[in-house]
Amino acid sequence: MATLSARGRVLQVDLRGDAVRAVQGAMVACTGEVEFTGAGLGGGDGLRAALRRKAAGEGLALMECSGTGTVHLAVEARHVEVVDLAGDTLSVESESLLAVTPGLRLDVRFAGLGGLSSGQGLATTTVTGTGQAALLSDGPAIALEVAPGRSLVVDPDAFVASRGSLTTTLVSGISWRSLVGEGSGEPFSLRFDGTGVVLVQPAER
Amino acid sequence: MPFESVNGKVVRAHLGTGRTVLSRRGAMLGYQGEVAFRPVSGTGGGGVRGVVGAALAGESQPMMAATGSGSVLYGLRGLHVTVVDLDGRSPLLVEADRLLAHDADLQTSVQLIGSGGLRQAVRGAATGQGLFTTRVAGAGAVALLSHGGTFALPVRPGEVVVVDPQAYVASVGALSVELRARVGWRDAVGRGSGEAFQLQVTGSGTVHVQASENKL
């Protein structure tokens, strides 16, 4: 079973005979027997997922690292977090995904018109199954808890990932003030209701 | 302790009797005590020939020497700083623009990258690795610049460590660093893994790798 472990800004992947999918070109160093191949059309999740991803514009170029060695992955000195999944679903911003172990499936979920105005595309990437997923964030990410009656509002540009049974709505703060250039600089925000955890990065894309 | 880390991006050098520190010109952030700075041309050492050679190789950085008694803070452009202590037995190979500061008694010289002759050199140029690298020998401390900090990977005999050319920072020990192209038909049709060029490190020693594929 391949394992992912976060070392600050570097992800260490012990392959142990498995094939781990990661963002193309993210390898900074590796030891032992490791083979890199393009993950093929659709990134290895089948044609339907590939078509959906294409339609949604959630570009995600993946490669497959296989073998018995150890791979170190890093992207532009961004911080790395590892999330363990046990059959549940993680929603993640596609540019925040770094690597997934073989038991996980990537798909695209349409978020409705919500994504249009936030510049995050119309869809978010979902990771489902049992295994580990590694996420990237600009600066160390913080986990914020959402509980019934305690909804959470975050900046769409700072959103990294969320898990749990959450409903997402886009809140617009546009008023006549923003039209005359006197806005607060926060025209849109994402609102989470339900039970779950939201990861937020200390930077805005 | 010759260089003391203040945080991930700033180091403090303690100057004492007879201890001079060479650094990138303009990398001084502040100092305490009686410290004098004077410019040094080239990478230092090697006389006029060394300076001219370094300039020709593109491996020259304007340096300055700090002398006196006190302490100096060094940092550059918000980049992370790694301190490497050399025991005098094995030299450090690094690109000149990654050298932030080092003890003045260390000898620096410019050498051709790799041992594969012209072919190796052409490959070096093709991947932006450069034709030349700076060799730092002697006993003392070196402060290196990196984007996102570095981690050290040990290299043991009979083992190959593969490093992305853009993420390679420095190596210490009896190592051979060779560039290898792994361009297959997949890359030609745009279905490659994005890892076509790799540095293969063999021998015994340590490689320092940064957490980013941004060159400085």
CSV table of C-alpha atoms in Angstrom, one decimal:
chain,number,residue,atom,x,y,z
A,1,MET,CA,0.0,0.0,0.0
A,2,ALA,CA,1.5,3.3,-1.1
A,3,THR,CA,1.7,6.0,1.6
A,4,LEU,CA,1.9,9.7,1.4
A,5,SER,CA,3.5,11.8,4.1
A,6,ALA,CA,3.7,15.6,4.2
A,7,ARG,CA,7.1,17.2,5.0
A,8,GLY,CA,6.2,20.9,5.1
A,9,ARG,CA,6.5,21.9,1.4
A,10,VAL,CA,7.4,18.4,0.1
A,11,LEU,CA,5.3,15.3,-0.2
A,12,GLN,CA,7.1,12.0,0.3
A,13,VAL,CA,5.5,9.1,-1.5
A,14,ASP,CA,6.6,5.5,-0.7
A,15,LEU,CA,5.2,3.6,-3.6
A,16,ARG,CA,5.7,0.0,-2.4
A,17,GLY,CA,4.6,-1.5,-5.8
A,18,ASP,CA,1.6,0.8,-6.2
A,19,ALA,CA,0.9,3.4,-8.8
A,20,VAL,CA,0.2,6.9,-7.4
A,21,ARG,CA,-1.2,9.6,-9.6
A,22,ALA,CA,0.2,13.1,-9.2
A,23,VAL,CA,0.3,16.4,-11.0
A,24,GLN,CA,2.6,16.3,-14.0
A,25,GLY,CA,6.1,17.6,-13.5
A,26,ALA,CA,5.8,17.8,-9.7
A,27,MET,CA,8.6,15.3,-9.0
A,28,VAL,CA,11.7,17.1,-7.5
A,29,ALA,CA,13.6,13.9,-6.5
A,30,CYS,CA,13.2,10.2,-6.4
A,31,THR,CA,15.2,7.1,-5.2
A,32,GLY,CA,14.8,3.5,-6.1
A,33,GLU,CA,12.8,2.0,-8.9
A,34,VAL,CA,10.3,4.5,-10.2
A,35,GLU,CA,8.7,4.8,-13.6
A,36,PHE,CA,6.8,7.9,-14.8
A,37,THR,CA,4.1,7.8,-17.4
A,38,GLY,CA,1.4,10.1,-18.5
A,39,ALA,CA,-1.8,9.1,-16.9
A,40,GLY,CA,-3.5,8.9,-20.3
A,41,LEU,CA,-6.7,10.5,-21.5
A,42,GLY,CA,-8.9,11.4,-18.6
A,43,GLY,CA,-6.2,10.9,-16.0
A,44,GLY,CA,-7.1,7.3,-15.5
A,45,ASP,CA,-10.7,7.7,-14.4
A,46,GLY,CA,-12.5,6.5,-17.5
A,47,LEU,CA,-13.9,8.3,-20.5
A,48,ARG,CA,-17.0,9.7,-18.8
A,49,ALA,CA,-15.0,11.5,-16.1
A,50,ALA,CA,-12.6,12.7,-18.8
A,51,LEU,CA,-15.4,14.2,-20.8
A,52,ARG,CA,-17.0,15.8,-17.8
A,53,ARG,CA,-13.7,17.3,-16.8
A,54,LYS,CA,-13.2,18.7,-20.3
A,55,ALA,CA,-16.6,20.2,-20.4
A,56,ALA,CA,-16.1,21.8,-17.0
A,57,GLY,CA,-12.7,23.2,-17.9
A,58,GLU,CA,-11.2,21.6,-14.7
A,59,GLY,CA,-7.8,21.0,-16.4
A,60,LEU,CA,-5.8,18.5,-14.5
A,61,ALA,CA,-2.7,17.0,-16.1
A,62,LEU,CA,-1.7,13.9,-14.2
A,63,MET,CA,1.1,11.5,-14.4
A,64,GLU,CA,1.4,8.0,-12.9
A,65,CYS,CA,4.4,7.2,-10.7
A,66,SER,CA,4.8,3.4,-10.3
A,67,GLY,CA,7.5,1.2,-8.8
A,68,THR,CA,9.0,0.4,-5.4
A,69,GLY,CA,11.0,3.5,-4.7
A,70,THR,CA,10.3,6.8,-3.0
A,71,VAL,CA,9.2,10.0,-4.8
A,72,HIS,CA,9.4,13.5,-3.5
A,73,LEU,CA,6.8,15.9,-5.0
A,74,ALA,CA,6.6,19.7,-4.6
A,75,VAL,CA,5.0,22.5,-6.6
A,76,GLU,CA,6.3,26.1,-6.4
A,77,ALA,CA,7.1,25.9,-2.7
A,78,ARG,CA,3.5,25.5,-1.7
A,79,HIS,CA,2.6,23.8,1.5
A,80,VAL,CA,1.4,20.2,1.4
A,81,GLU,CA,-1.4,18.6,3.5
A,82,VAL,CA,-2.4,14.9,3.4
A,83,VAL,CA,-6.0,14.0,3.9
A,84,ASP,CA,-7.1,10.4,4.8
A,85,LEU,CA,-10.3,9.3,3.2
A,86,ALA,CA,-12.4,6.3,4.2
A,87,GLY,CA,-15.2,6.0,1.7
A,88,ASP,CA,-16.2,9.6,1.9
A,89,THR,CA,-15.8,12.5,-0.6
A,90,LEU,CA,-13.5,15.4,-0.6
A,91,SER,CA,-14.2,18.4,-2.7
A,92,VAL,CA,-11.1,20.2,-3.8
A,93,GLU,CA,-10.1,23.1,-6.0
A,94,SER,CA,-8.4,21.5,-9.0
A,95,GLU,CA,-5.2,23.5,-8.7
A,96,SER,CA,-4.9,22.4,-5.1
A,97,LEU,CA,-4.7,18.7,-5.8
A,98,LEU,CA,-1.2,17.2,-5.7
A,99,ALA,CA,-1.5,13.4,-5.6
A,100,VAL,CA,-3.9,10.5,-4.9
A,101,THR,CA,-3.3,6.9,-3.9
A,102,PRO,CA,-4.8,4.1,-6.2
A,103,GLY,CA,-8.0,3.6,-4.2
A,104,LEU,CA,-9.3,7.1,-5.0
A,105,ARG,CA,-11.3,8.2,-7.9
A,106,LEU,CA,-11.3,11.7,-9.3
A,107,ASP,CA,-14.5,13.2,-10.8
A,108,VAL,CA,-16.0,16.6,-11.4
A,109,ARG,CA,-19.1,17.9,-9.7
A,110,PHE,CA,-20.9,20.8,-11.2
A,111,ALA,CA,-21.4,23.6,-8.7
A,112,GLY,CA,-24.0,25.4,-10.7
A,113,LEU,CA,-23.6,29.0,-11.6
A,114,GLY,CA,-21.8,29.6,-8.3
A,115,GLY,CA,-18.4,29.1,-9.8
A,116,LEU,CA,-18.9,31.4,-12.7
A,117,SER,CA,-18.4,34.6,-10.9
A,118,SER,CA,-15.7,33.5,-8.5
A,119,GLY,CA,-13.3,32.7,-11.4
A,120,GLN,CA,-13.0,29.1,-10.1
A,121,GLY,CA,-14.8,27.6,-13.0
A,122,LEU,CA,-18.2,26.0,-13.0
A,123,ALA,CA,-17.2,22.9,-11.2
A,124,THR,CA,-15.1,21.5,-8.4
A,125,THR,CA,-13.1,18.3,-8.4
A,126,THR,CA,-14.2,15.5,-6.1
A,127,VAL,CA,-12.0,12.7,-4.7
A,128,THR,CA,-13.9,9.6,-3.6
A,129,GLY,CA,-12.9,6.3,-2.1
A,130,THR,CA,-10.5,4.9,0.4
A,131,GLY,CA,-6.9,6.2,0.5
A,132,GLN,CA,-4.9,9.3,0.9
A,133,ALA,CA,-5.0,12.6,-1.1
A,134,ALA,CA,-2.3,15.3,-0.9
A,135,LEU,CA,-3.4,18.9,-1.3
A,136,LEU,CA,-1.4,22.1,-2.0
A,137,SER,CA,-2.0,25.4,-0.4
A,138,ASP,CA,-0.2,28.8,-0.5
A,139,GLY,CA,1.0,28.9,3.1
A,140,PRO,CA,-0.1,26.4,5.8
A,141,ALA,CA,-3.8,25.7,5.4
A,142,ILE,CA,-6.2,25.9,8.4
A,143,ALA,CA,-9.2,23.6,9.0
A,144,LEU,CA,-12.5,25.4,9.9
A,145,GLU,CA,-15.3,23.4,11.3
A,146,VAL,CA,-18.9,23.8,10.1
A,147,ALA,CA,-21.8,22.6,12.3
A,148,PRO,CA,-25.6,23.0,12.1
A,149,GLY,CA,-26.4,26.5,13.1
A,150,ARG,CA,-22.8,27.6,12.6
A,151,SER,CA,-22.3,28.2,8.9
A,152,LEU,CA,-19.0,29.3,7.5
A,153,VAL,CA,-18.3,32.0,4.9
A,154,VAL,CA,-15.0,31.9,3.1
A,155,ASP,CA,-13.3,33.8,0.2
A,156,PRO,CA,-13.5,31.7,-3.0
A,157,ASP,CA,-9.9,32.5,-3.7
A,158,ALA,CA,-8.8,31.1,-0.4
A,159,PHE,CA,-10.8,28.0,-0.5
A,160,VAL,CA,-8.7,24.8,-0.8
A,161,ALA,CA,-11.0,21.8,0.0
A,162,SER,CA,-14.0,20.6,2.0
A,163,ARG,CA,-15.4,17.3,3.3
A,164,GLY,CA,-18.5,16.3,5.0
A,165,SER,CA,-22.2,16.8,4.1
A,166,LEU,CA,-22.1,20.4,3.2
A,167,THR,CA,-24.1,22.6,0.9
A,168,THR,CA,-22.3,25.5,-0.8
A,169,THR,CA,-23.9,28.7,-1.8
A,170,LEU,CA,-22.4,31.8,-3.4
A,171,VAL,CA,-23.0,35.0,-1.4
A,172,SER,CA,-22.9,38.2,-3.4
A,173,GLY,CA,-22.0,41.4,-1.6
A,174,ILE,CA,-22.5,43.6,-4.6
A,175,SER,CA,-24.2,46.9,-3.9
A,176,TRP,CA,-24.3,50.4,-5.3
A,177,ARG,CA,-21.0,51.0,-3.4
A,178,SER,CA,-19.1,48.4,-5.5
A,179,LEU,CA,-20.5,49.9,-8.7
A,180,VAL,CA,-19.0,53.3,-7.9
A,181,GLY,CA,-15.7,51.7,-6.9
A,182,GLU,CA,-16.2,52.0,-3.1
A,183,GLY,CA,-16.6,48.3,-2.5
A,184,SER,CA,-15.0,46.4,0.3
A,185,GLY,CA,-13.0,44.2,-2.1
A,186,GLU,CA,-15.0,41.1,-1.1
A,187,PRO,CA,-17.8,41.0,-3.8
A,188,PHE,CA,-18.3,37.2,-3.6
A,189,SER,CA,-17.9,34.7,-0.8
A,190,LEU,CA,-18.7,31.0,-0.4
A,191,ARG,CA,-21.1,30.0,2.3
A,192,PHE,CA,-21.0,26.5,3.8
A,193,ASP,CA,-24.0,25.0,5.7
A,194,GLY,CA,-24.2,21.5,7.3
A,195,THR,CA,-21.6,19.4,9.0
A,196,GLY,CA,-18.1,19.1,7.9
A,197,VAL,CA,-14.6,20.7,7.6
A,198,VAL,CA,-13.4,23.4,5.2
A,199,LEU,CA,-9.7,23.9,4.5
A,200,VAL,CA,-8.6,27.5,3.8
A,201,GLN,CA,-5.2,28.9,2.7
A,202,PRO,CA,-3.7,32.1,4.0
A,203,ALA,CA,-3.5,33.6,0.5
A,204,GLU,CA,-5.9,34.5,-2.3
A,205,ARG,CA,-5.2,33.2,-5.8
B,1,MET,CA,28.3,28.2,15.3
B,2,PRO,CA,29.4,30.2,12.2
B,3,PHE,CA,26.0,30.8,10.7
B,4,GLU,CA,22.9,30.9,12.9
B,5,SER,CA,19.5,30.7,11.4
B,6,VAL,CA,17.3,33.6,12.6
B,7,ASN,CA,14.3,32.2,10.7
B,8,GLY,CA,13.9,30.2,7.5
B,9,LYS,CA,15.0,33.2,5.4
B,10,VAL,CA,17.6,35.1,7.4
B,11,VAL,CA,21.0,34.0,8.8
B,12,ARG,CA,23.2,35.7,11.3
B,13,ALA,CA,27.0,35.4,10.8
B,14,HIS,CA,29.2,36.0,13.8
B,15,LEU,CA,32.5,37.7,13.0
B,16,GLY,CA,35.4,37.3,15.3
B,17,THR,CA,39.1,37.6,15.4
B,18,GLY,CA,40.4,36.8,11.9
B,19,ARG,CA,37.0,35.5,10.7
B,20,THR,CA,35.9,37.1,7.5
B,21,VAL,CA,32.6,36.3,5.7
B,22,LEU,CA,32.1,36.6,2.0
B,23,SER,CA,28.5,37.3,0.8
B,24,ARG,CA,26.5,38.3,-2.2
B,25,ARG,CA,26.8,42.1,-2.7
B,26,GLY,CA,23.7,43.7,-1.3
B,27,ALA,CA,22.5,40.8,0.8
B,28,MET,CA,23.3,42.5,4.1
B,29,LEU,CA,20.1,43.2,6.0
B,30,GLY,CA,21.7,44.7,9.1
B,31,TYR,CA,24.7,44.4,11.5
B,32,GLN,CA,25.7,44.9,15.1
B,33,GLY,CA,29.2,45.8,16.3
B,34,GLU,CA,32.2,47.1,14.4
B,35,VAL,CA,31.8,45.7,10.9
B,36,ALA,CA,33.5,46.9,7.7
B,37,PHE,CA,32.4,45.8,4.2
B,38,ARG,CA,34.6,45.9,1.1
B,39,PRO,CA,33.8,44.7,-2.4
B,40,VAL,CA,35.4,41.6,-3.7
B,41,SER,CA,35.4,40.9,-7.5
B,42,GLY,CA,34.4,37.5,-8.8
B,43,THR,CA,33.8,34.5,-6.7
B,44,GLY,CA,36.9,35.3,-4.7
B,45,GLY,CA,40.3,33.5,-4.8
B,46,GLY,CA,42.1,32.3,-7.9
B,47,GLY,CA,43.5,35.7,-8.7
B,48,VAL,CA,42.9,37.5,-11.9
B,49,ARG,CA,42.7,34.3,-14.0
B,50,GLY,CA,40.0,32.9,-11.7
B,51,VAL,CA,38.0,36.1,-11.9
B,52,VAL,CA,38.2,36.2,-15.7
B,53,GLY,CA,37.4,32.5,-15.9
B,54,ALA,CA,34.4,32.9,-13.7
B,55,ALA,CA,33.1,35.8,-15.7
B,56,LEU,CA,33.4,33.9,-18.9
B,57,ALA,CA,31.6,30.9,-17.5
B,58,GLY,CA,28.7,33.1,-16.3
B,59,GLU,CA,29.4,31.9,-12.8
B,60,SER,CA,30.4,35.1,-11.2
B,61,GLN,CA,28.4,37.1,-8.7
B,62,PRO,CA,29.6,40.4,-7.2
B,63,MET,CA,30.7,39.5,-3.7
B,64,MET,CA,31.6,41.5,-0.6
B,65,ALA,CA,33.7,40.7,2.4
B,66,ALA,CA,32.6,41.5,6.0
B,67,THR,CA,35.3,41.9,8.6
B,68,GLY,CA,35.5,43.2,12.1
B,69,SER,CA,33.8,42.1,15.3
B,70,GLY,CA,30.1,41.7,15.6
B,71,SER,CA,27.4,40.0,13.7
B,72,VAL,CA,25.8,40.5,10.3
B,73,LEU,CA,22.3,39.5,9.1
B,74,TYR,CA,22.0,38.2,5.6
B,75,GLY,CA,18.9,37.5,3.4
B,76,LEU,CA,17.9,38.0,-0.2
B,77,ARG,CA,14.5,38.5,-2.0
B,78,GLY,CA,12.6,36.5,0.6
B,79,LEU,CA,14.3,33.3,-0.5
B,80,HIS,CA,14.8,30.5,2.0
B,81,VAL,CA,18.3,30.0,3.3
B,82,THR,CA,19.9,26.6,4.1
B,83,VAL,CA,23.2,26.4,6.1
B,84,VAL,CA,25.5,23.6,5.0
B,85,ASP,CA,28.6,22.8,7.2
B,86,LEU,CA,31.6,21.5,5.2
B,87,ASP,CA,34.0,19.2,7.1
B,88,GLY,CA,36.9,19.9,4.7
B,89,ARG,CA,36.9,16.4,3.2
B,90,SER,CA,34.2,16.7,0.6
B,91,PRO,CA,33.6,19.8,-1.6
B,92,LEU,CA,30.2,21.4,-2.3
B,93,LEU,CA,29.0,21.9,-5.9
B,94,VAL,CA,26.5,24.7,-6.3
B,95,GLU,CA,25.4,27.3,-8.9
B,96,ALA,CA,27.0,30.7,-8.1
B,97,ASP,CA,23.6,32.5,-7.9
B,98,ARG,CA,22.6,30.3,-5.1
B,99,LEU,CA,25.5,31.3,-2.9
B,100,LEU,CA,24.4,33.8,-0.3
B,101,ALA,CA,27.4,33.8,2.1
B,102,HIS,CA,30.3,31.6,3.1
B,103,ASP,CA,33.4,31.6,5.2
B,104,ALA,CA,36.2,33.5,3.5
B,105,ASP,CA,38.7,30.7,4.1
B,106,LEU,CA,36.7,28.4,1.9
B,107,GLN,CA,38.1,28.2,-1.7
B,108,THR,CA,35.7,28.7,-4.6
B,109,SER,CA,36.5,27.8,-8.1
B,110,VAL,CA,34.5,27.3,-11.3
B,111,GLN,CA,34.3,23.9,-13.0
B,112,LEU,CA,32.6,22.2,-15.9
B,113,ILE,CA,29.4,20.4,-14.9
B,114,GLY,CA,29.4,16.7,-15.2
B,115,SER,CA,32.2,14.5,-16.7
B,116,GLY,CA,30.6,13.7,-20.0
B,117,GLY,CA,32.5,16.3,-22.0
B,118,LEU,CA,30.8,18.4,-24.7
B,119,ARG,CA,27.7,16.3,-25.0
B,120,GLN,CA,27.0,16.6,-21.3
B,121,ALA,CA,27.6,20.4,-21.6
B,122,VAL,CA,25.2,20.7,-24.4
B,123,ARG,CA,22.6,18.9,-22.4
B,124,GLY,CA,23.2,21.2,-19.5
B,125,ALA,CA,22.6,24.2,-21.6
B,126,ALA,CA,19.4,22.7,-23.1
B,127,THR,CA,17.8,22.2,-19.6
B,128,GLY,CA,19.0,25.5,-18.2
B,129,GLN,CA,21.3,23.8,-15.8
B,130,GLY,CA,24.2,25.8,-17.2
B,131,LEU,CA,27.6,24.6,-18.4
B,132,PHE,CA,29.5,25.5,-15.3
B,133,THR,CA,29.1,25.1,-11.6
B,134,THR,CA,30.9,26.6,-8.6
B,135,ARG,CA,33.0,24.3,-6.4
B,136,VAL,CA,33.4,25.3,-2.7
B,137,ALA,CA,36.2,23.4,-0.9
B,138,GLY,CA,37.6,23.5,2.6
B,139,ALA,CA,36.2,23.5,6.1
B,140,GLY,CA,33.6,26.0,7.0
B,141,ALA,CA,30.0,27.0,6.6
B,142,VAL,CA,28.0,28.0,3.5
B,143,ALA,CA,24.6,29.6,3.3
B,144,LEU,CA,22.6,28.6,0.2
B,145,LEU,CA,19.5,30.3,-1.3
B,146,SER,CA,16.5,28.3,-2.4
B,147,HIS,CA,12.8,28.7,-3.3
B,148,GLY,CA,10.8,27.0,-0.5
B,149,GLY,CA,13.6,25.6,1.5
B,150,THR,CA,15.7,22.5,0.9
B,151,PHE,CA,15.7,18.9,2.1
B,152,ALA,CA,18.8,16.7,2.1
B,153,LEU,CA,18.8,13.3,0.4
B,154,PRO,CA,21.5,10.9,1.2
B,155,VAL,CA,23.2,9.1,-1.7
B,156,ARG,CA,24.8,5.7,-1.0
B,157,PRO,CA,27.1,3.7,-3.2
B,158,GLY,CA,25.2,1.5,-5.7
B,159,GLU,CA,22.1,3.6,-5.4
B,160,VAL,CA,20.8,6.2,-7.9
B,161,VAL,CA,19.0,9.3,-6.7
B,162,VAL,CA,17.1,11.1,-9.5
B,163,VAL,CA,16.6,14.9,-9.1
B,164,ASP,CA,14.6,17.3,-11.3
B,165,PRO,CA,17.2,19.7,-12.8
B,166,GLN,CA,15.1,22.8,-11.8
B,167,ALA,CA,14.8,21.6,-8.2
B,168,TYR,CA,18.5,20.6,-7.8
B,169,VAL,CA,20.3,23.0,-5.4
B,170,ALA,CA,23.7,21.6,-4.4
B,171,SER,CA,25.6,18.4,-3.7
B,172,VAL,CA,28.3,17.5,-1.2
B,173,GLY,CA,30.6,14.5,-1.4
B,174,ALA,CA,32.1,12.3,-4.0
B,175,LEU,CA,29.2,12.4,-6.4
B,176,SER,CA,28.8,12.3,-10.1
B,177,VAL,CA,25.8,14.3,-11.4
B,178,GLU,CA,24.7,13.3,-14.9
B,179,LEU,CA,21.9,14.7,-17.0
B,180,ARG,CA,19.7,12.1,-18.7
B,181,ALA,CA,17.0,12.7,-21.1
B,182,ARG,CA,14.1,10.3,-20.9
B,183,VAL,CA,12.2,11.5,-23.9
B,184,GLY,CA,10.1,8.9,-25.4
B,185,TRP,CA,7.4,8.7,-28.1
B,186,ARG,CA,4.9,9.7,-25.4
B,187,ASP,CA,6.5,13.1,-25.0
B,188,ALA,CA,6.6,13.6,-28.8
B,189,VAL,CA,2.8,13.3,-28.9
B,190,GLY,CA,2.2,15.4,-25.9
B,191,ARG,CA,1.3,12.5,-23.5
B,192,GLY,CA,4.5,12.6,-21.5
B,193,SER,CA,4.7,12.6,-17.7
B,194,GLY,CA,6.5,16.0,-17.6
B,195,GLU,CA,9.6,14.4,-16.2
B,196,ALA,CA,11.6,14.1,-19.4
B,197,PHE,CA,14.9,15.5,-18.1
B,198,GLN,CA,16.4,14.2,-15.0
B,199,LEU,CA,19.6,14.5,-13.1
B,200,GLN,CA,21.1,11.2,-12.0
B,201,VAL,CA,23.2,11.4,-8.9
B,202,THR,CA,25.5,8.4,-8.0
B,203,GLY,CA,28.3,7.9,-5.5
B,204,SER,CA,28.3,8.7,-1.9
B,205,GLY,CA,27.3,12.0,-0.3
B,206,THR,CA,24.3,14.3,0.0
B,207,VAL,CA,22.1,16.1,-2.5
B,208,HIS,CA,20.2,19.2,-1.5
B,209,VAL,CA,16.8,19.6,-3.3
B,210,GLN,CA,14.4,22.5,-3.1
B,211,ALA,CA,10.7,22.2,-2.8
B,212,SER,CA,10.0,24.0,-6.0
B,213,GLU,CA,10.8,23.9,-9.7
B,214,ASN,CA,11.5,27.6,-9.9
B,215,LYS,CA,15.1,28.5,-10.7
B,216,LEU,CA,16.4,31.6,-8.9
